[in-house]
Amino acid sequence: MSEDYSVKEKVEADKALKRFFGYDSFRPGQREVVEEIMFGRDVLAVMPTGSGKSVCFQLPALMMPGITKSKPHKKIFTLIKRFRQNIRITI
């Protein structure tokens, strides 16, 4: 988690989480993923089914100016394809 993420930004993320999804708090790991995305960093979040991965990508998309749509599945498939290609190369 980045130390540059201010208290104000954390409060804004909490408010956005409540406004868009109706949740009072983040699940374990979600805040860290959201923070890194908000800083423009590349993120690969490996979380179990039902842990709220979609919120991790959709919330920053809703909070960032000029971004109206999140397409996490397309990005995930691209990452998986690259990962598989790298495995074949290194084996």
Coordinates of C-alpha atoms in Angstrom, one line a residue:
M1 CA 0.0 0.0 0.0
S2 CA 1.3 3.4 -0.9
E3 CA 2.1 5.8 1.9
D4 CA 1.3 8.7 -0.4
Y5 CA -2.4 7.9 -0.2
S6 CA -3.8 10.7 2.0
V7 CA -6.5 10.5 4.6
K8 CA -8.7 12.7 2.4
E9 CA -8.4 10.2 -0.5
K10 CA -9.2 7.3 1.7
V11 CA -12.3 9.1 2.9
E12 CA -13.3 9.8 -0.7
A13 CA -12.8 6.1 -1.6
D14 CA -15.0 5.1 1.4
K15 CA -17.7 7.5 0.3
A16 CA -17.5 6.3 -3.3
L17 CA -17.7 2.7 -2.1
K18 CA -20.9 3.5 -0.2
R19 CA -22.4 5.7 -2.9
F20 CA -21.9 3.3 -5.9
F21 CA -22.0 -0.1 -4.2
G22 CA -23.7 0.5 -0.9
Y23 CA -20.9 -1.0 1.2
D24 CA -19.8 0.5 4.5
S25 CA -16.2 -0.8 4.3
F26 CA -13.7 -2.5 2.1
R27 CA -13.1 -6.2 2.3
P28 CA -9.6 -7.4 3.1
G29 CA -7.2 -6.5 0.2
Q30 CA -9.6 -4.3 -1.7
R31 CA -8.4 -0.9 -0.4
E32 CA -4.8 -1.7 -1.3
V33 CA -5.8 -2.7 -4.9
V34 CA -7.9 0.5 -5.3
E35 CA -5.1 2.7 -4.0
E36 CA -2.6 1.3 -6.4
I37 CA -4.9 1.7 -9.3
M38 CA -5.7 5.3 -8.3
F39 CA -2.0 6.0 -8.4
G40 CA -1.9 4.7 -12.0
R41 CA 0.1 1.6 -11.1
D42 CA -0.3 -1.8 -12.9
V43 CA -2.1 -4.2 -10.6
L44 CA -2.7 -8.0 -10.7
A45 CA -5.1 -8.9 -7.9
V46 CA -5.4 -12.6 -7.3
M47 CA -8.2 -13.1 -4.9
P48 CA -10.7 -15.9 -4.2
T49 CA -14.1 -16.1 -5.7
G50 CA -16.5 -13.8 -3.8
S51 CA -13.8 -11.5 -2.4
G52 CA -14.9 -8.5 -4.4
K53 CA -12.4 -8.3 -7.2
S54 CA -14.8 -6.4 -9.5
V55 CA -15.2 -3.6 -7.0
C56 CA -11.4 -3.2 -7.0
F57 CA -11.4 -2.3 -10.7
Q58 CA -14.9 -0.7 -11.0
L59 CA -14.5 1.8 -8.2
P60 CA -11.4 3.5 -9.5
A61 CA -13.0 3.7 -12.9
L62 CA -16.0 5.4 -11.4
M63 CA -13.7 7.8 -9.4
M64 CA -11.2 8.8 -12.1
P65 CA -12.1 11.8 -14.3
G66 CA -12.9 10.9 -17.9
I67 CA -13.2 7.2 -17.3
T68 CA -16.7 5.9 -17.6
K69 CA -16.4 2.2 -18.2
S70 CA -14.3 -0.6 -16.7
K71 CA -13.3 -3.6 -18.8
P72 CA -11.4 -5.8 -16.3
H73 CA -12.1 -9.1 -18.1
K74 CA -10.4 -8.0 -21.3
K75 CA -7.3 -6.8 -19.3
I76 CA -7.3 -10.1 -17.3
F77 CA -7.4 -12.2 -20.4
T78 CA -4.5 -10.2 -21.9
L79 CA -2.5 -10.7 -18.7
I80 CA -3.2 -14.4 -18.6
K81 CA -2.1 -14.8 -22.3
R82 CA 1.1 -12.9 -21.6
F83 CA 1.7 -14.9 -18.5
R84 CA 1.3 -18.2 -20.4
Q85 CA 3.6 -17.0 -23.1
N86 CA 6.3 -16.1 -20.6
I87 CA 6.0 -19.5 -18.9
R88 CA 6.6 -21.3 -22.2
I89 CA 9.6 -19.2 -22.9
T90 CA 11.2 -19.7 -19.5
I91 CA 10.6 -23.5 -19.2

